[in-house]
CSV table of C-alpha atoms and ligand atoms in Angstrom, one decimal:
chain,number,residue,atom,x,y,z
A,25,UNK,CA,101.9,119.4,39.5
A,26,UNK,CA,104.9,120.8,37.7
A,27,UNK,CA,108.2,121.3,39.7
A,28,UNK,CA,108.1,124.8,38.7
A,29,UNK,CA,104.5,125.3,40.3
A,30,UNK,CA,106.3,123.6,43.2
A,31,UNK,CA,108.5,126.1,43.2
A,32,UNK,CA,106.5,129.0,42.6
A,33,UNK,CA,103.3,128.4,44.7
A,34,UNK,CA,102.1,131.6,43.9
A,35,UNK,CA,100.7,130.4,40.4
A,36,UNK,CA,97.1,129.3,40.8
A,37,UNK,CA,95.8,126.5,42.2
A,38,UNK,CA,94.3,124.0,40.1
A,39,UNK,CA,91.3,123.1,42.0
A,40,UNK,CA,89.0,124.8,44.1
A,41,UNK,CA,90.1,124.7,47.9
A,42,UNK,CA,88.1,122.7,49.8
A,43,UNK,CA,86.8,123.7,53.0
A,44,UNK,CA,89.3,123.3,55.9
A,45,UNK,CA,88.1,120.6,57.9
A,46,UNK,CA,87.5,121.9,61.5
A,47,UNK,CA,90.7,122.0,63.9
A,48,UNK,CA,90.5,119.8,67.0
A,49,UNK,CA,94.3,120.4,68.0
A,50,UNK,CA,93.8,123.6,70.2
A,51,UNK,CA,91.8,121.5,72.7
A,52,UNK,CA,93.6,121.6,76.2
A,53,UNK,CA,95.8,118.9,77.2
A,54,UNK,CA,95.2,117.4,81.0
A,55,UNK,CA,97.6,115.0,82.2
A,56,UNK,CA,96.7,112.7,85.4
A,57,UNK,CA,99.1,110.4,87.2
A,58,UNK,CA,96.9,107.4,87.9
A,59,UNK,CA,93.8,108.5,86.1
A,60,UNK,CA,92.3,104.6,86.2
A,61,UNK,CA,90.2,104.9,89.5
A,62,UNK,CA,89.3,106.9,92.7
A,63,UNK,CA,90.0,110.8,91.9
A,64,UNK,CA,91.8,110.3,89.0
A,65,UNK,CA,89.5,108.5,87.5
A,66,UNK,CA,86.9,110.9,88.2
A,67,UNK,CA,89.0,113.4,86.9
A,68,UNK,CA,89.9,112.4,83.6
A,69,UNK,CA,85.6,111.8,82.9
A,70,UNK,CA,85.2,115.3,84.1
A,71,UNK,CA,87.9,116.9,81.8
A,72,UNK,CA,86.7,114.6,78.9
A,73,UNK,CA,82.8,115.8,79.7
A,74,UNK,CA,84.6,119.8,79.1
A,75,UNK,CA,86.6,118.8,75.6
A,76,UNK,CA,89.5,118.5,77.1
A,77,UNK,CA,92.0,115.5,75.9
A,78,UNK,CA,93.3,113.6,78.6
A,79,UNK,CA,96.7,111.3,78.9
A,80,UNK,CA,96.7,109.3,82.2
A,81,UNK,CA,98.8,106.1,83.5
A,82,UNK,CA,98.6,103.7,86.2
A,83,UNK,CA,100.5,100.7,86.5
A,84,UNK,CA,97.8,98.2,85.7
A,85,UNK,CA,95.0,99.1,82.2
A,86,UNK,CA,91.6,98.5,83.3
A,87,UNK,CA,87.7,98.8,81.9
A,88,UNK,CA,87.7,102.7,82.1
A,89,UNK,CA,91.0,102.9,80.7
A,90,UNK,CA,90.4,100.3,77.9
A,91,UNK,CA,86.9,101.1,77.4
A,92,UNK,CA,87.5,105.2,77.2
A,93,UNK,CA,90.4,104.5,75.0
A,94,UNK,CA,88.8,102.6,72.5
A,95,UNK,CA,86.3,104.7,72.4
A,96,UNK,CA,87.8,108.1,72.0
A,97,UNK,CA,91.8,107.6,71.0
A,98,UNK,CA,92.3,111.0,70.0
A,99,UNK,CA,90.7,112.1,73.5
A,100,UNK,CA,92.0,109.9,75.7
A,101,UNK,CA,95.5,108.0,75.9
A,102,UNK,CA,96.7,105.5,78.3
A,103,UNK,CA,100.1,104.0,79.0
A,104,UNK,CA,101.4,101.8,82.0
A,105,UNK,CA,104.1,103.5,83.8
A,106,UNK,CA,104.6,103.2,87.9
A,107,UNK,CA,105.3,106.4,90.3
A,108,UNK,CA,108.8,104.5,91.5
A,109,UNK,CA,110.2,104.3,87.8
A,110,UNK,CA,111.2,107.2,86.9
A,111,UNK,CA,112.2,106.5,83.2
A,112,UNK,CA,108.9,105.0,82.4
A,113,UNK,CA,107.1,108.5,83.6
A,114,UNK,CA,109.4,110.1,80.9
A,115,UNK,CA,108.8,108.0,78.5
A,116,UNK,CA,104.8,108.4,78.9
A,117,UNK,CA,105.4,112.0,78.5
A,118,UNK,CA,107.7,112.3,75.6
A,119,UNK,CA,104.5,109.9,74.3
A,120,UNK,CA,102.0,112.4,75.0
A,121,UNK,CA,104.1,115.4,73.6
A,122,UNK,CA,104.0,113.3,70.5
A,123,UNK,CA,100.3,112.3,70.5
A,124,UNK,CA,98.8,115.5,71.6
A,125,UNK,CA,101.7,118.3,71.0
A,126,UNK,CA,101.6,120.1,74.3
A,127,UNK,CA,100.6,120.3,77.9
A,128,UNK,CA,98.1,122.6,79.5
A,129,UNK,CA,97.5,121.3,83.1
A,130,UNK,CA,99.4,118.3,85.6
A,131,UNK,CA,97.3,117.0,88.3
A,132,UNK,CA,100.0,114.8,90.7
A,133,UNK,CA,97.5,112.9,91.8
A,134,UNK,CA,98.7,109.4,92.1
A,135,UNK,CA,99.7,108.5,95.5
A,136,UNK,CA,100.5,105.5,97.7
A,137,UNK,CA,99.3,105.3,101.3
A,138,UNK,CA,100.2,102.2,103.6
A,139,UNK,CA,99.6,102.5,107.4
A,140,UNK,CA,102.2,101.4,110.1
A,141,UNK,CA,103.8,102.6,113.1
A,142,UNK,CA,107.0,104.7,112.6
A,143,UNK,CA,108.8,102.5,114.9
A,144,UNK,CA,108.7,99.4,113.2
A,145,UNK,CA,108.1,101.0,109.6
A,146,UNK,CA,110.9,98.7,106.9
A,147,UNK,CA,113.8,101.3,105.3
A,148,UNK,CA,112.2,100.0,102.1
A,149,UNK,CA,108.8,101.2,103.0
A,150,UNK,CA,110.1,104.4,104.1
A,151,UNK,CA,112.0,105.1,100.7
A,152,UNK,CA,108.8,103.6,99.0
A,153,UNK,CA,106.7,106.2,100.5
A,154,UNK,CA,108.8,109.1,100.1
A,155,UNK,CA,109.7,108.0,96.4
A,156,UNK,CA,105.5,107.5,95.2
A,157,UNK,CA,104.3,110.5,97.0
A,158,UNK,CA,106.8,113.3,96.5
A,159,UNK,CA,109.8,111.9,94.3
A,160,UNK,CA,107.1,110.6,91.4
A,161,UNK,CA,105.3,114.3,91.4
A,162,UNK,CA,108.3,116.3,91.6
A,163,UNK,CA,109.9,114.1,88.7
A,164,UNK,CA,106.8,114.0,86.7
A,165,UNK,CA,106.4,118.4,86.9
A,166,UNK,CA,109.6,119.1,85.7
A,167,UNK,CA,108.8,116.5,82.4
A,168,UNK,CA,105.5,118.6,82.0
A,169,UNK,CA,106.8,122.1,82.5
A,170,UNK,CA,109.1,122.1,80.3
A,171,UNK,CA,106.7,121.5,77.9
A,172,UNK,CA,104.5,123.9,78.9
A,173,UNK,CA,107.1,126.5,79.4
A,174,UNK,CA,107.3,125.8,75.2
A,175,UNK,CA,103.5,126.2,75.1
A,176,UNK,CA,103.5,129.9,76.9
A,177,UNK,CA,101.7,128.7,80.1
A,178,UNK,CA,99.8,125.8,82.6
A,179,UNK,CA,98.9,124.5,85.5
A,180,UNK,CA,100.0,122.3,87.7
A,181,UNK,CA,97.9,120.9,90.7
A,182,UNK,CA,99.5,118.8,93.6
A,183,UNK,CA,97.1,115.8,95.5
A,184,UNK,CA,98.2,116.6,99.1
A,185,UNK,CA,96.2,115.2,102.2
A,186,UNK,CA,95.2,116.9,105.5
A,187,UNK,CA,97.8,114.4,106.8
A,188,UNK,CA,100.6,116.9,105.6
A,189,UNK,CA,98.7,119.5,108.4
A,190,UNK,CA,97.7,117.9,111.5
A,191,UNK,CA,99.2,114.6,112.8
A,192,UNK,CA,97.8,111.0,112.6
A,193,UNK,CA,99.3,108.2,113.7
A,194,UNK,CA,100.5,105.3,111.6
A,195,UNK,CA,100.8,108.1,108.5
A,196,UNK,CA,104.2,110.2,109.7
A,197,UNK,CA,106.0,109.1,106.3
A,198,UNK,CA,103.4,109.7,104.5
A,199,UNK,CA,102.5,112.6,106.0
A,200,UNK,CA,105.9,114.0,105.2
A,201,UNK,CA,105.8,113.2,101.9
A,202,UNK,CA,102.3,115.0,101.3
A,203,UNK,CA,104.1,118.2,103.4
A,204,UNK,CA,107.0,118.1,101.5
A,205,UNK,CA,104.6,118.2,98.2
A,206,UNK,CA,102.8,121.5,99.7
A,207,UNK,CA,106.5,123.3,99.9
A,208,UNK,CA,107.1,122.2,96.3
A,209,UNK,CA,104.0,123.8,95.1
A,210,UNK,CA,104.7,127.0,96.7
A,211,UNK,CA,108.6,127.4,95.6
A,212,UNK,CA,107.8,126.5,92.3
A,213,UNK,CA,105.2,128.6,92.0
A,214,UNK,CA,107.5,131.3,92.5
A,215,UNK,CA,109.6,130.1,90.0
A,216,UNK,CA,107.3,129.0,87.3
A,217,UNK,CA,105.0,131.9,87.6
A,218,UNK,CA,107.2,134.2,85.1
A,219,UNK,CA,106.3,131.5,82.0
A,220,UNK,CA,102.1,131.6,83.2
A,221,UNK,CA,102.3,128.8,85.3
A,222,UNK,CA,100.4,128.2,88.0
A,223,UNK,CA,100.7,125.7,90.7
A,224,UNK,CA,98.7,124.8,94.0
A,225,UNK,CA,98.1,121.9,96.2
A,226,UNK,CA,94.7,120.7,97.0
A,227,UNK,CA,94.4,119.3,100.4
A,228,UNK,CA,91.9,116.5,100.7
A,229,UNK,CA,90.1,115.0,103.9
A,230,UNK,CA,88.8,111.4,103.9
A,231,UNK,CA,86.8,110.7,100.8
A,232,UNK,CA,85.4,107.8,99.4
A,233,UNK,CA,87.7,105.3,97.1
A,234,UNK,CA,89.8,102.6,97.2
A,235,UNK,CA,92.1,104.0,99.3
A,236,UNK,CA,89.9,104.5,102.3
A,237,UNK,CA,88.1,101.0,101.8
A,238,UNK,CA,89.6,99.6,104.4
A,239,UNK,CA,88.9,102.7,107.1
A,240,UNK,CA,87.0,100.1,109.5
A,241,UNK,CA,83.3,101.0,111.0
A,242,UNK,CA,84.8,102.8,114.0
A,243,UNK,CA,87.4,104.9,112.4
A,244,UNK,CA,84.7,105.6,109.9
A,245,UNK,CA,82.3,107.0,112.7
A,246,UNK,CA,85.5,108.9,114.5
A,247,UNK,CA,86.0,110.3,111.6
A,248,UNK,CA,82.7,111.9,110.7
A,249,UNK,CA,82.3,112.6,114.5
A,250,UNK,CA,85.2,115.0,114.1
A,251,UNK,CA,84.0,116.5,110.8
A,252,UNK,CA,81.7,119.6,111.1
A,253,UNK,CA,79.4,118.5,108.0
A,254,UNK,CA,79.1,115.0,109.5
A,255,UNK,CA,80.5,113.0,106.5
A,256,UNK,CA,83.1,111.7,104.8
A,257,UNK,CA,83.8,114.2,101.2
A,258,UNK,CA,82.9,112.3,97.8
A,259,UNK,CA,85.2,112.0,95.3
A,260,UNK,CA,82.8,114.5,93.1
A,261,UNK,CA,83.4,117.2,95.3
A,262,UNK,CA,87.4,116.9,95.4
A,263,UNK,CA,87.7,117.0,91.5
A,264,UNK,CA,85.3,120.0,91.6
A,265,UNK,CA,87.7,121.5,94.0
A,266,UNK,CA,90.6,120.4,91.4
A,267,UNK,CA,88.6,122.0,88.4
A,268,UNK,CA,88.2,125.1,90.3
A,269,UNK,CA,91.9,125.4,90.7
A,270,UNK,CA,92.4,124.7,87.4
A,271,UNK,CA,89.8,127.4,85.8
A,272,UNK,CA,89.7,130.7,84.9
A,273,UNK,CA,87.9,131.7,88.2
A,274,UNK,CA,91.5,131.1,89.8
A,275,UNK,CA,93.8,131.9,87.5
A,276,UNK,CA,95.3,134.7,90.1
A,277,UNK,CA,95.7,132.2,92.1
A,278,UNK,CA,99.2,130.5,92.6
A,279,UNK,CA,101.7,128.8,95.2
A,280,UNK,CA,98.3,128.2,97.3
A,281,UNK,CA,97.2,125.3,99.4
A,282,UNK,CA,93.1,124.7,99.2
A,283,UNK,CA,92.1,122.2,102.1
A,284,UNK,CA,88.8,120.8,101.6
A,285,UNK,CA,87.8,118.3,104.1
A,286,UNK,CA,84.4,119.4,105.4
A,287,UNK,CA,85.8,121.3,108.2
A,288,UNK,CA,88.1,118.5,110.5
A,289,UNK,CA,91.2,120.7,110.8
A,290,UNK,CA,89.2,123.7,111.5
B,321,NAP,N1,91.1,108.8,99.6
B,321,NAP,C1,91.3,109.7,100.5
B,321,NAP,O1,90.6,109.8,101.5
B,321,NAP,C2,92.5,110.7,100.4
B,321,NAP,C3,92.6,111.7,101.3
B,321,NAP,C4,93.6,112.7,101.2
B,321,NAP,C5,94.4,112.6,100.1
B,321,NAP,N2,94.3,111.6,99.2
B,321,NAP,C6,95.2,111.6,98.0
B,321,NAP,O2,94.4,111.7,96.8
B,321,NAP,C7,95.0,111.1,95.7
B,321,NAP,C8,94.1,110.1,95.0
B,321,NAP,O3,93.7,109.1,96.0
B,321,NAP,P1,92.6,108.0,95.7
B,321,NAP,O4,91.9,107.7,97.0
B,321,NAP,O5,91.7,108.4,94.5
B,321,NAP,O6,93.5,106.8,95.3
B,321,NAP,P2,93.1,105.4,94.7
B,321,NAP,O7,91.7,105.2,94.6
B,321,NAP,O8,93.9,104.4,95.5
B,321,NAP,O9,93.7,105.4,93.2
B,321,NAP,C9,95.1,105.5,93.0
B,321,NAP,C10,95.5,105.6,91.5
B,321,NAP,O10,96.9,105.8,91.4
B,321,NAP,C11,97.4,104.6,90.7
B,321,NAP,N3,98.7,104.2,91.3
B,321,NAP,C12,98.8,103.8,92.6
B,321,NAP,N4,100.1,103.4,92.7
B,321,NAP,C13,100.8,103.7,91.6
B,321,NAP,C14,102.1,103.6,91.1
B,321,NAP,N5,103.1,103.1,91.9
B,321,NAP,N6,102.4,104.0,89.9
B,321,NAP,C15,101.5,104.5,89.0
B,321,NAP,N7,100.2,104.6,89.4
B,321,NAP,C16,99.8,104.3,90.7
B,321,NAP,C17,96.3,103.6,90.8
B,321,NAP,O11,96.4,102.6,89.7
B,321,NAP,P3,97.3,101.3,89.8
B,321,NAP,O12,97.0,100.7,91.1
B,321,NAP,O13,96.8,100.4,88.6
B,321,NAP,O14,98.7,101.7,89.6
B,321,NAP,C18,95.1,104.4,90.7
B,321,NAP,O15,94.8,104.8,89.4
B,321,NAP,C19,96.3,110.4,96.3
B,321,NAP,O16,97.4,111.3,96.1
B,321,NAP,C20,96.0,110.4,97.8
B,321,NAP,O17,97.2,110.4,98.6
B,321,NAP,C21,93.3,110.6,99.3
């Protein structure tokens, strides 16, 4: 091609068009702090199941994350980056702003639970608590929404626990680092609601994963004693709960805690 055709791209073409080939790019954009097992895990299959692309991290890669990578790389992106680093969740974003070009909905899921009396509880542990389970989140929302301020809109959904409502003992750090995490989500949503974006905690009971492997026999049974439906939740029914937030049937809904926990802090 001539410069002057380069210059003048009015002139004709000189072949045919071809057919555009179909655009994949407006597929929604789910990010999911520690997306490589329990809820996040769950998560990030879901969301792939509904065409959406998913970028997760944890600090460790493992089968799902390998496996689901390999697989589908323009779907699914994983990087290692650790809730207590707060340069390395930065960086993962700026990599997902590259890779997929926007941001459509946060889920803060990651979170980090060790049990110990209050009274003997290490400074370190304290500031460890405090720095996974509300520091991380908040750090890791204001990377996403400024992105999705640039997109027009999103979401953002907060992993709280019932531990942020009632009081358990060994949890008080913990517990208020998941209550501090509820008063984020409804301040923000105040603030974030004039670019369309909306943002809500979702307040689990026990469920299922890793994190409650270690609930022993008797806690287990103490636990489903207090619980109207009997049971501990599964991890199905908490991303449901997420997916719900996250859709169209909610989308007046903002600055909102949703406790799902089969009825133990009724
Ligand atoms: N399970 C329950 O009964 C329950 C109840 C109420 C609320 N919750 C909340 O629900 C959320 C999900 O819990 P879950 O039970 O699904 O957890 P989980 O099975 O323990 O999974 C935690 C995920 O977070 C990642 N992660 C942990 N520490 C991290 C760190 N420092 N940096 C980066 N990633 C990290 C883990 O991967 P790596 O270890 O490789 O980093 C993993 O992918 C949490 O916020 C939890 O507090 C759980």
């Amino acid at each position: 091609m001539s410069t002057a055709q380069l210059e003048h791209p009015t002139e004709a073409p000189l072949a045919e068009p071809q057919e555009a080939a179909p655009v994949r790019d407006d597929r929604r954009v789910a990010v999911i702090s520690g997306g490589s097992r329990g809820l996040g895990r769950v998560l990030a299959e879901k969301l792939l199941a509904d065409d959406w692309r998913v970028a997760t991290f944890s600090r460790s890669a493992n089968e799902f994350t390998a496996k689901t990578a390999d697989y589908d790389p323009e779907s699914f992106f994983w990087e290692a980056a650790d809730l207590s680093d707060p340069q390395s969740m930065r960086a993962f974003v700026r990599q997902v702003s590259k890779r997929f070009g926007r941001i459509d909905l946060l889920v803060n899921n990651a979170g980090v639970l060790h049990q110990e009396l209050f009274l003997t509880t290490t400074p370190r542990n304290i500031e460890s608590l405090v720095t996974n389970n509300l520091i991380a989140p908040i750090t890791l929302t204001q990377a996403c929404a400024r992105l999705m301020v640039r997109s027009g809109g999103g979401n953002v959904v907060n992993i709280s626990s019932i531990n942020a409502i009632r009081g358990y003992r060994g949890v008080a750090v913990y517990a208020a680092a998941k209550a501090g995490l509820d008063g984020f989500s409804r301040s923000l949503a105040r603030e974030l609601g004039a670019f369309n974006i909306r943002v809500n905690s979702l307040v689990p009971g026990f469920f299922d994963s890793d994190m409650t492997a270690e609930v022993t026999e008797r806690n287990r049974d103490r636990i489903q004693h207090r619980t109207p439906l009997g049971r501990l939740g599964t991890v199905d029914e908490i991303a449901d709960a997420v997916l719900f937030l996250t859709s169209p049937r909610a989308q007046f809904v903002t600055g909102q805690s949703l406790v799902i926990d089969g009825g133990i802090t009724c």
